[in-house]
């Protein structure tokens, strides 16, 4: 069991004006499955390559437990990376692909054969060992790539977008396989993904990266319900934001005073409420709203509302949305336990405190 | 215009060149090799030109020499080209200069290179005179025989010098296409830098290396101009024998020249087919 930690990790590509990775501090707890989440180009893959030793950082350190590995070559780190593409070796059979790392370590052919056979069974590819990679489907190739890394029992396993090249029908299967194998082996695992649903479904903890910086790190529920900034809230589908002032459990907003949950911080804040938490009906913190639009999204309906001229968005089941046509008036309520206060400089990450203001703040 | 007509029209120029020049030439060569040359009064085809060249004293020696030159120069050029390509893939000061020098020979014709080698390396050449002037050897005649020598060192040197950049360029282009991801994967799976090259990059490059070597071999086996300039008096390589027979003032030797050309082509073809069979068996498929 190994804890992976990054300390002030920084990397700028030669010729690039901006740093790809902006001084990251992150601790991936021993035996955890952590998702490194972020939009394309936010520096996730660069961070992975820095951990794997395929890139050298400009500053900062990578440690396994307390031992720095920053200057070690990739093959001596005990860290194995699985790339976004399976990148199987086309000149080797599936068995030889999985046994590659063990062969490089100089293990005897007998021992390699045993480990590979066991691994093939665990990724449910028994009987395909003698095939060439080209004879396998994309999903099977991805499983071989995973097996090829896991057979080495690395201290830390890095997976770069392991599901993005798979058909949606295969994703769930692969996700369960990764989850199952990780729990079975307890290998400290970091998974890069740009898909928040995937991160939530797969990981124990999520490290959200925005613009080369770590925006928030914690359990998935935290990033949903207790985002650290507007940027984090928005990344997880947050749309409702209200500027105001918190005083003795009351938030003074353009919608009038709203009751806050106990222990809410005081002072100038931005209040956010997830669209699925906005209650369509009477309850605490009630307001009268007009329906502007109803959008069918499949499993959910999106309702655009105006309250005192401010836009709010709600997500609800199609059943509940059935009777609502644009122009109808109804009572909505803002449950105090669902209200979350962001720091006033919460726009950091979307362009600084003077960056774009969330739409609902522009009354 | 149907697709079919358009296709025929588009292919017409290539087909004309191929059919008109190559196939007609091949046909005429074959006819003449069978001693069927009506213009010279030879109208009874037979195989006597083939028996004449195949039973001539020295045919075997010439064949062996041709094979020696082609295989040794191909092997050396391939190994050096691989090393050069691996070197040029790195970034280091002076890389651009070396890269330029390597590619420069591509523009120099074989015959010019051959004459250059003769000036530099023959016993009356510049190096012999320099060695003599430096007191390393007593007379220029003591300079090692590197041109017109029995081991064809001069010829092999020229071919290596000339074909090395050709193979290097093909390998570099191939490396570019392959990218570095497979090697990165290998490193991450615990391979050292050298292991990644040895067990991943080299096997992936092999098809390109083998194909480029086959081209170089076929050329070195069938070309006459370099051995003509740098080759020994005897034995002569097969293409030089063919060239001499075809430029002889005695027109009756023409069928033998044609027969020799056909034999060279057949041997070359057979060797390449055998080679393709040998290496094709477990050559990797492109990713």
XYZ file of C-alpha atoms in Angstrom:
650
model
C 0.000 0.000 0.000
C 1.446 3.279 -1.073
C 0.448 6.895 -0.774
C 1.207 8.997 -3.831
C 1.774 12.689 -3.242
C 2.537 15.615 -5.511
C 4.214 18.699 -4.109
C 4.174 21.947 -6.080
C 4.392 20.051 -9.345
C 4.879 22.427 -12.255
C 5.444 21.929 -15.982
C 5.581 24.311 -18.927
C 6.107 22.820 -22.378
C 8.933 24.411 -24.338
C 7.535 27.173 -26.528
C 4.199 27.268 -24.712
C 3.363 30.602 -23.104
C 1.343 29.153 -20.252
C 2.182 26.402 -17.816
C 0.376 23.124 -18.499
C 0.550 22.203 -14.823
C 0.562 25.101 -12.377
C 1.990 23.877 -9.116
C -0.162 20.947 -8.076
C -0.333 19.661 -4.498
C -2.260 16.435 -4.232
C -2.227 13.394 -1.984
C -3.696 10.194 -3.361
C -4.375 8.057 -0.321
C -3.033 4.574 -0.080
C -5.331 2.024 -1.697
C -7.775 4.634 -2.950
C -9.190 5.013 -6.423
C -8.953 8.707 -7.173
C -10.227 10.374 -10.329
C -8.238 13.252 -11.778
C -11.106 15.077 -13.410
C -11.086 18.101 -15.668
C -11.966 19.423 -19.125
C -9.711 18.659 -22.095
C -6.451 20.554 -22.019
C -6.497 21.236 -18.277
C -3.213 19.386 -17.692
C -4.491 15.984 -16.541
C -2.449 13.847 -18.920
C 0.625 16.005 -18.356
C 0.254 15.402 -14.614
C 0.015 11.650 -15.250
C 3.140 11.664 -17.388
C 4.995 13.617 -14.719
C 4.027 10.974 -12.162
C 4.972 8.138 -14.542
C 8.334 9.753 -15.275
C 7.631 10.162 -18.989
C 8.014 13.922 -18.541
C 10.308 15.864 -16.217
C 8.726 18.590 -14.080
C 10.178 22.125 -14.056
C 9.643 22.235 -10.299
C 8.112 20.210 -7.549
C 8.280 16.655 -6.395
C 6.509 13.330 -6.750
C 6.674 11.034 -3.709
C 5.625 7.486 -2.989
C 5.019 7.412 0.771
C 7.842 9.703 1.833
C 10.380 8.724 -0.846
C 10.867 11.194 -3.682
C 10.840 9.481 -7.117
C 11.041 12.624 -9.253
C 14.521 11.867 -10.559
C 14.031 8.130 -11.123
C 13.582 6.839 -14.691
C 10.072 5.512 -15.487
C 11.067 1.860 -15.210
C 12.315 2.231 -11.632
C 9.365 4.123 -10.123
C 6.974 1.287 -9.414
C 4.365 3.398 -11.209
C 2.673 1.972 -14.296
C 0.621 4.026 -16.697
C -2.099 2.730 -19.007
C -2.620 5.077 -21.943
C -5.831 6.276 -23.496
C -5.211 4.051 -26.536
C -4.455 0.438 -25.677
C -1.105 0.678 -27.541
C -0.598 -3.059 -27.479
C 2.626 -4.228 -29.098
C 1.440 -5.420 -32.512
C 4.325 -7.836 -33.002
C 3.560 -9.783 -29.821
C 0.690 -12.110 -28.955
C -1.748 -11.216 -26.188
C 0.124 -13.506 -23.793
C 3.442 -11.898 -24.715
C 1.923 -8.427 -24.346
C 0.738 -9.159 -20.823
C 4.030 -10.828 -19.938
C 6.125 -7.991 -21.365
C 6.864 -6.188 -18.102
C 7.664 -9.414 -16.233
C 10.032 -10.415 -19.067
C 11.788 -7.037 -18.797
C 12.271 -7.773 -15.090
C 14.004 -11.000 -16.030
C 11.484 -13.412 -14.513
C 11.640 -17.058 -15.566
C 9.307 -18.079 -18.426
C 7.440 -20.472 -16.118
C 6.600 -17.789 -13.600
C 5.629 -15.375 -16.366
C 3.332 -17.997 -17.875
C 1.554 -18.601 -14.561
C 1.038 -14.912 -13.805
C -0.170 -14.177 -17.332
C -2.623 -17.073 -17.357
C -4.114 -15.896 -14.053
C -4.318 -12.326 -15.331
C -5.982 -13.378 -18.609
C -8.682 -15.086 -16.609
C -9.213 -12.052 -14.400
C -9.864 -9.802 -17.369
C -12.006 -12.574 -18.915
C -9.874 -13.119 -21.992
C -9.104 -16.808 -21.476
C -8.458 -18.580 -24.734
C -7.374 -15.442 -26.587
C -3.758 -15.522 -25.414
C -2.338 -16.702 -28.706
C -4.041 -14.037 -30.799
C -2.405 -10.891 -32.099
C -3.760 -7.520 -30.877
C -5.209 -6.742 -34.316
C -7.553 -9.736 -33.940
C -9.162 -8.276 -30.795
C -11.976 -5.746 -30.443
C -11.300 -2.314 -28.940
C -12.791 -3.318 -25.599
C -10.710 -6.495 -25.460
C -7.557 -4.537 -26.324
C -8.265 -2.106 -23.499
C -8.612 -5.035 -21.107
C -5.287 -6.444 -22.275
C -3.682 -3.038 -21.660
C -5.087 -3.076 -18.129
C -3.940 -6.657 -17.543
C -0.468 -5.831 -18.877
C -0.126 -3.149 -16.193
C -1.813 -4.980 -13.299
C 0.253 -8.136 -13.698
C 3.234 -6.090 -12.530
C 1.478 -5.289 -9.238
C 2.692 -1.690 -9.373
C 2.690 0.500 -6.283
C 0.652 3.068 -8.166
C -1.492 2.504 -11.240
C -2.272 5.405 -13.576
C -5.162 5.073 -16.029
C -5.529 7.753 -18.709
C -9.131 7.989 -19.931
C -9.597 4.215 -19.825
C -13.197 4.359 -21.035
C -13.163 7.140 -23.591
C -12.345 4.933 -26.581
C -15.029 2.378 -25.791
C -18.579 2.117 -27.060
C -21.076 3.291 -24.438
C -22.323 -0.293 -24.100
C -18.841 -1.480 -23.096
C -18.092 1.372 -20.710
C -20.119 0.075 -17.839
C -18.508 -3.340 -18.096
C -15.021 -1.845 -18.148
C -15.856 0.513 -15.283
C -16.957 -2.414 -13.143
C -13.872 -4.373 -14.111
C -11.561 -1.503 -13.106
C -13.465 -0.925 -9.887
C -13.486 -4.636 -9.023
C -9.821 -5.211 -9.792
C -8.812 -2.112 -7.872
C -10.738 -3.193 -4.784
C -9.359 -6.708 -5.075
C -5.726 -5.630 -5.399
C -5.844 -2.442 -3.318
C -3.415 -0.772 -5.691
C -3.392 3.013 -5.251
C -4.973 4.141 -8.513
C -5.327 7.490 -10.236
C -7.753 7.645 -13.166
C -7.771 10.577 -15.565
C -11.150 11.454 -17.025
C -12.998 14.442 -18.476
C -16.393 12.938 -17.716
C -17.802 13.884 -14.316
C -20.392 11.096 -14.363
C -17.610 8.587 -14.972
C -15.506 10.033 -12.164
C -18.417 9.931 -9.738
C -19.344 6.361 -10.637
C -15.766 5.066 -10.503
C -13.810 6.873 -7.846
C -13.633 7.129 -4.063
C -12.288 10.621 -4.363
C -12.198 13.219 -7.080
C -9.421 15.712 -7.744
C -10.824 18.358 -10.048
C -8.279 20.172 -12.210
C -9.119 23.432 -13.949
C -6.608 25.401 -16.037
C -3.587 23.503 -14.768
C -4.542 23.982 -11.116
C -6.162 21.718 -8.565
C -9.602 23.254 -7.985
C -10.921 20.830 -5.358
C -10.153 17.398 -3.967
C -12.527 15.252 -1.964
C -15.303 12.658 -2.044
C -17.639 12.997 -5.069
C -20.560 14.144 -2.870
C -18.489 17.097 -1.661
C -17.774 18.345 -5.140
C -21.474 18.162 -5.938
C -22.861 19.599 -2.727
C -20.047 21.647 -1.311
C -18.129 23.056 -4.292
C -15.152 25.260 -3.446
C -15.820 27.800 -6.182
C -18.254 28.810 -8.894
C -15.998 27.070 -11.439
C -16.255 23.765 -9.555
C -20.011 24.169 -9.125
C -20.425 24.866 -12.811
C -18.284 21.906 -13.818
C -20.698 19.684 -11.891
C -23.751 21.199 -13.522
C -24.391 24.065 -11.093
C -26.388 26.897 -12.679
C -28.096 28.786 -9.853
C -25.993 31.490 -8.220
C -27.063 34.450 -6.077
C -24.783 37.149 -4.670
C -25.573 38.414 -1.181
C -24.607 38.662 2.442
C -24.834 35.996 5.140
C -25.744 37.237 8.621
C -26.775 35.116 11.636
C -28.220 32.257 9.574
C -29.981 34.491 7.053
C -28.796 35.145 3.495
C -29.778 38.612 2.289
C -30.184 38.196 -1.457
C -32.034 39.849 -4.356
C -34.736 37.271 -3.612
C -35.106 38.627 -0.080
C -33.963 36.885 3.100
C -33.340 33.136 2.836
C -32.904 30.803 5.832
C -29.480 29.127 5.741
C -28.449 25.778 7.211
C -26.837 26.002 10.650
C -23.156 26.792 10.699
C -23.173 28.732 7.433
C -20.248 31.186 7.152
C -20.860 34.899 7.586
C -20.194 37.797 5.243
C -20.318 38.561 1.512
C -20.970 35.253 -0.267
C -22.366 33.675 -3.368
C -25.182 31.248 -2.743
C -25.642 28.219 -4.938
C -28.412 25.653 -5.150
C -28.244 22.557 -7.383
C -31.030 22.545 -9.986
C -32.303 19.152 -8.804
C -32.547 20.514 -5.225
C -34.823 23.423 -6.143
C -38.193 22.183 -4.865
C -41.255 22.759 -7.045
C -43.878 23.314 -4.397
C -44.417 24.918 -1.014
C -41.801 24.456 1.721
C -39.150 26.449 3.557
C -37.925 29.619 1.804
C -40.934 29.741 -0.570
C -41.054 32.080 -3.574
C -43.484 32.635 -6.396
C -42.038 31.708 -9.795
C -43.109 31.893 -13.430
C -42.316 29.036 -15.776
C -40.352 30.297 -18.809
C -39.512 27.052 -20.585
C -39.724 23.293 -20.120
C -37.124 21.117 -21.834
C -37.389 17.355 -22.083
C -33.984 15.778 -21.365
C -34.916 12.109 -21.342
C -34.868 10.919 -17.753
C -35.326 14.464 -16.468
C -36.990 17.712 -17.478
C -35.341 21.071 -17.170
C -37.564 23.915 -16.025
C -36.415 27.491 -16.564
C -38.050 29.800 -14.039
C -37.988 33.455 -13.149
C -38.290 34.603 -9.562
C -38.438 38.368 -9.088
C -36.852 38.745 -12.512
C -33.965 36.385 -11.703
C -33.389 33.209 -13.679
C -33.343 29.900 -11.807
C -33.183 26.412 -13.190
C -34.742 23.250 -11.808
C -34.388 19.613 -12.809
C -37.316 17.374 -12.111
C -38.993 14.159 -13.217
C -41.138 14.297 -16.370
C -44.184 13.371 -14.215
C -43.841 16.424 -12.039
C -43.168 18.632 -15.036
C -46.268 17.393 -16.875
C -48.625 20.165 -15.828
C -46.200 23.029 -16.329
C -46.496 25.127 -19.409
C -44.593 28.343 -20.062
C -46.389 31.224 -18.370
C -47.742 29.187 -15.429
C -47.160 30.522 -11.959
C -46.186 28.272 -9.058
C -44.642 28.226 -5.626
C -41.071 26.994 -5.412
C -38.982 26.545 -2.296
C -35.256 26.648 -1.574
C -34.559 23.977 1.092
C -32.029 25.426 3.576
C -30.023 22.163 3.759
C -29.452 22.382 -0.012
C -28.100 25.939 0.098
C -24.330 26.265 -0.138
C -22.279 29.406 0.203
C -19.262 30.022 -1.993
C -16.544 32.503 -1.120
C -17.018 35.859 -2.844
C -13.809 35.328 -4.851
C -15.401 32.100 -6.020
C -15.099 33.066 -9.645
C -11.407 32.198 -9.502
C -10.716 29.659 -12.154
C -13.127 31.233 -14.592
C -11.030 34.336 -15.074
C -10.398 35.733 -11.590
C -12.633 37.869 -9.370
C -13.382 40.170 -12.273
C -14.232 37.292 -14.595
C -17.629 36.533 -16.080
C -20.466 36.804 -13.593
C -22.901 33.876 -13.348
C -26.109 34.564 -15.290
C -28.392 34.652 -12.234
C -26.291 37.406 -10.672
C -27.088 39.654 -13.579
C -30.615 40.383 -12.457
C -18.502 9.809 -67.948
C -18.791 6.643 -65.895
C -16.408 5.937 -63.044
C -14.949 3.120 -65.082
C -14.071 5.302 -68.056
C -12.642 7.949 -65.800
C -10.498 5.337 -64.078
C -9.196 4.039 -67.411
C -8.418 7.597 -68.555
C -6.616 8.399 -65.296
C -4.581 5.225 -65.487
C -3.834 5.588 -69.202
C -0.549 7.542 -68.909
C 0.891 5.103 -66.391
C -0.352 2.124 -68.385
C 1.145 3.551 -71.587
C 4.547 3.959 -69.993
C 4.375 0.566 -68.333
C 2.978 -1.262 -71.353
C 4.730 0.684 -74.072
C 8.179 0.897 -72.587
C 8.596 -1.724 -69.932
C 6.560 -4.632 -71.259
C 7.626 -4.095 -74.895
C 11.230 -3.871 -73.775
C 10.865 -7.001 -71.705
C 9.234 -8.804 -74.618
C 11.950 -7.799 -77.080
C 14.642 -8.760 -74.567
C 13.081 -12.173 -74.135
C 12.732 -12.691 -77.904
C 16.349 -11.723 -78.517
C 17.570 -13.862 -75.628
C 16.004 -16.807 -77.479
C 18.052 -15.801 -80.553
C 15.010 -14.551 -82.447
C 16.283 -11.429 -84.232
C 14.849 -11.367 -87.788
C 16.877 -8.228 -88.621
C 20.057 -10.253 -88.210
C 18.633 -13.257 -90.010
C 18.064 -15.204 -86.768
C 14.590 -16.664 -87.111
C 14.962 -20.039 -85.373
C 14.496 -19.455 -81.615
C 16.609 -21.661 -79.321
C 18.211 -21.616 -75.882
C 21.838 -21.549 -77.048
C 22.431 -18.012 -75.653
C 21.451 -19.260 -72.197
C 23.618 -22.399 -72.427
C 26.502 -20.253 -73.653
C 26.451 -17.853 -70.694
C 25.585 -20.409 -68.042
C 28.390 -22.758 -69.080
C 30.948 -20.026 -69.727
C 33.972 -20.342 -67.427
C 33.691 -17.749 -64.687
C 29.882 -17.449 -64.693
C 29.722 -18.922 -61.233
C 32.484 -16.630 -59.940
C 30.650 -13.608 -61.353
C 27.412 -14.723 -59.748
C 29.134 -15.189 -56.394
C 30.784 -11.770 -56.676
C 27.449 -10.108 -57.527
C 25.775 -11.761 -54.557
C 28.697 -10.859 -52.280
C 28.608 -7.182 -53.216
C 24.837 -6.895 -52.976
C 24.464 -8.725 -49.674
C 27.476 -7.283 -47.835
C 26.737 -3.695 -48.868
C 23.029 -4.091 -48.013
C 23.811 -5.588 -44.609
C 26.334 -2.904 -43.653
C 24.153 -0.081 -44.983
C 21.105 -1.424 -43.097
C 22.924 -1.729 -39.778
C 24.545 1.705 -40.084
C 21.275 3.270 -41.251
C 19.494 1.893 -38.210
C 22.157 3.344 -35.924
C 22.018 6.686 -37.765
C 18.232 6.849 -37.570
C 18.290 6.099 -33.834
C 20.908 8.807 -33.384
C 19.082 11.403 -35.501
C 15.899 10.816 -33.529
C 17.569 12.345 -30.474
C 17.951 16.052 -30.047
C 21.564 17.133 -29.666
C 23.713 20.047 -30.812
C 24.821 19.569 -34.409
C 21.909 17.300 -35.254
C 20.816 19.508 -38.156
C 24.313 19.438 -39.643
C 24.600 15.662 -39.449
C 21.112 15.284 -40.813
C 22.051 17.507 -43.765
C 25.281 15.614 -44.442
C 23.484 12.280 -44.336
C 20.898 13.428 -46.843
C 23.386 15.164 -49.095
C 24.592 11.961 -50.785
C 21.090 11.236 -51.992
C 21.613 13.916 -54.635
C 24.983 12.638 -55.856
C 24.762 10.187 -58.786
C 26.280 6.733 -58.276
C 28.767 7.180 -61.086
C 30.044 10.469 -59.646
C 30.506 8.822 -56.277
C 32.316 5.917 -57.917
C 34.769 8.232 -59.655
C 35.250 10.078 -56.368
C 36.125 6.824 -54.604
C 38.559 5.998 -57.391
C 40.313 9.365 -56.967
C 40.458 8.993 -53.202
C 41.121 5.333 -52.550
C 43.010 3.867 -55.538
C 46.713 3.216 -55.176
C 47.391 6.349 -57.226
C 44.661 8.248 -55.377
C 44.771 11.107 -52.918
C 44.857 9.010 -49.754
C 47.722 6.872 -51.078
C 49.685 10.021 -51.894
C 48.884 11.589 -48.510
C 49.970 8.426 -46.718
C 53.169 8.412 -48.748
C 53.815 12.092 -48.080
C 53.244 11.510 -44.372
C 55.818 8.738 -44.470
C 53.329 6.033 -43.523
C 54.105 3.990 -46.594
C 57.298 3.850 -48.704
C 55.603 3.987 -52.093
C 51.987 4.630 -53.084
C 51.843 1.001 -54.303
C 52.022 -0.122 -50.689
C 48.627 1.492 -50.076
C 46.036 -1.265 -49.516
C 44.175 -2.274 -52.654
C 40.701 -0.835 -52.097
C 39.547 -0.355 -55.678
C 39.443 -2.884 -58.499
C 40.223 -5.405 -55.765
C 39.041 -9.043 -55.525
C 36.812 -8.342 -52.485
C 35.148 -5.381 -54.195
C 35.818 -3.185 -51.149
C 35.587 -0.001 -53.200
C 32.242 -1.017 -54.669
C 30.848 -2.032 -51.288
C 32.073 1.244 -49.741
C 30.353 3.248 -52.439
C 27.085 1.365 -52.081
C 27.124 1.711 -48.301
C 27.827 5.446 -48.565
C 25.118 5.896 -51.148
C 22.357 3.645 -49.763
C 22.761 4.464 -46.075
C 20.878 7.786 -46.269
C 18.162 6.151 -48.340
C 17.451 3.523 -45.670
C 17.920 6.126 -42.898
C 15.273 8.413 -44.386
C 12.784 5.575 -44.700
C 13.424 4.595 -41.081
C 13.103 8.169 -39.817
C 9.815 8.625 -41.652
C 8.634 5.360 -40.155
C 9.647 6.375 -36.632
C 7.746 9.611 -37.074
C 4.605 7.677 -37.999
C 5.030 5.236 -35.116
C 5.476 8.028 -32.574
C 6.954 7.400 -29.167
C 3.898 6.085 -27.374
C 4.733 2.397 -27.705
C 8.155 3.053 -26.213
C 6.621 5.134 -23.416
C 4.321 2.227 -22.619
C 7.298 -0.123 -22.571
C 9.197 2.206 -20.220
C 6.202 2.459 -17.924
C 6.006 -1.362 -17.920
C 9.543 -1.475 -16.610
C 11.699 -1.595 -19.739
C 14.940 0.350 -19.682
C 15.593 2.758 -22.541
C 17.596 0.110 -24.390
C 15.063 -2.652 -23.700
C 12.318 -0.443 -25.131
C 14.355 0.049 -28.316
C 15.357 -3.601 -28.545
C 11.990 -5.215 -27.765
C 9.536 -2.637 -29.067
C 10.980 -0.081 -31.476
C 13.151 -2.455 -33.510
C 10.415 -5.026 -34.126
C 8.049 -2.222 -35.121
C 10.637 -0.791 -37.522
C 11.555 -4.164 -38.986
C 9.037 -4.199 -41.865
C 10.310 -0.825 -43.112
C 13.935 -1.843 -42.665
C 13.409 -5.104 -44.526
C 11.538 -3.422 -47.362
C 14.199 -0.724 -47.758
C 16.960 -3.341 -47.657
C 15.217 -5.377 -50.340
C 15.184 -2.344 -52.629
C 18.843 -1.657 -51.958
C 19.782 -5.287 -52.545
C 17.867 -5.443 -55.807
C 19.585 -2.294 -57.018
C 23.086 -3.368 -55.986
C 22.589 -6.775 -57.554
C 21.441 -5.436 -60.903
C 23.478 -2.244 -61.444
C 26.524 -2.204 -63.684
C 27.947 1.312 -63.625
C 29.670 1.260 -60.231
C 31.347 -2.166 -60.720
C 32.393 -1.001 -64.192
C 34.361 1.882 -62.653
C 35.499 0.318 -59.391
C 35.473 -3.407 -60.188
C 38.457 -5.706 -60.761
C 39.355 -6.969 -64.221
C 38.176 -10.471 -63.329
C 35.802 -11.752 -62.167
C 33.246 -9.211 -63.267
C 29.769 -8.909 -61.799
C 26.915 -10.260 -63.930
C 25.503 -6.849 -64.938
C 28.925 -5.790 -66.258
C 29.096 -8.981 -68.341
C 25.668 -8.166 -69.752
C 26.656 -4.593 -70.488
C 29.857 -5.641 -72.220
C 28.068 -8.212 -74.370
C 25.426 -5.690 -75.355
C 27.951 -3.033 -76.368
C 30.266 -5.423 -78.212
C 30.817 -4.550 -81.835
C 30.001 -8.176 -82.653
C 26.210 -8.071 -83.003
C 25.938 -11.829 -82.592
C 26.744 -11.495 -78.883
C 23.507 -9.514 -78.359
C 21.371 -12.577 -77.574
C 23.856 -13.484 -74.830
C 23.577 -9.975 -73.347
C 19.798 -10.306 -73.375
C 19.966 -13.789 -71.850
C 22.260 -12.432 -69.122
C 19.822 -9.604 -68.383
C 16.991 -12.112 -68.096
C 19.082 -14.365 -65.810
C 19.977 -11.421 -63.535
C 16.348 -10.382 -63.337
C 15.220 -13.937 -62.571
C 17.842 -14.484 -59.859
C 17.049 -11.119 -58.304
C 13.341 -11.832 -58.408
C 13.774 -15.318 -56.945
C 15.962 -14.010 -54.105
C 13.495 -11.276 -53.211
C 10.585 -13.704 -53.330
C 12.447 -16.085 -51.042
C 13.329 -13.201 -48.720
C 9.742 -11.953 -48.622
C 8.659 -15.497 -47.737
C 11.245 -15.847 -44.999
C 10.582 -12.524 -43.287
C 6.871 -12.360 -44.164
C 6.094 -15.351 -41.981
C 6.068 -13.541 -38.657
C 6.525 -9.947 -39.593
C 4.343 -7.693 -37.458
C 1.296 -6.094 -38.869
C 1.059 -2.326 -38.683
C -0.716 -1.142 -35.512
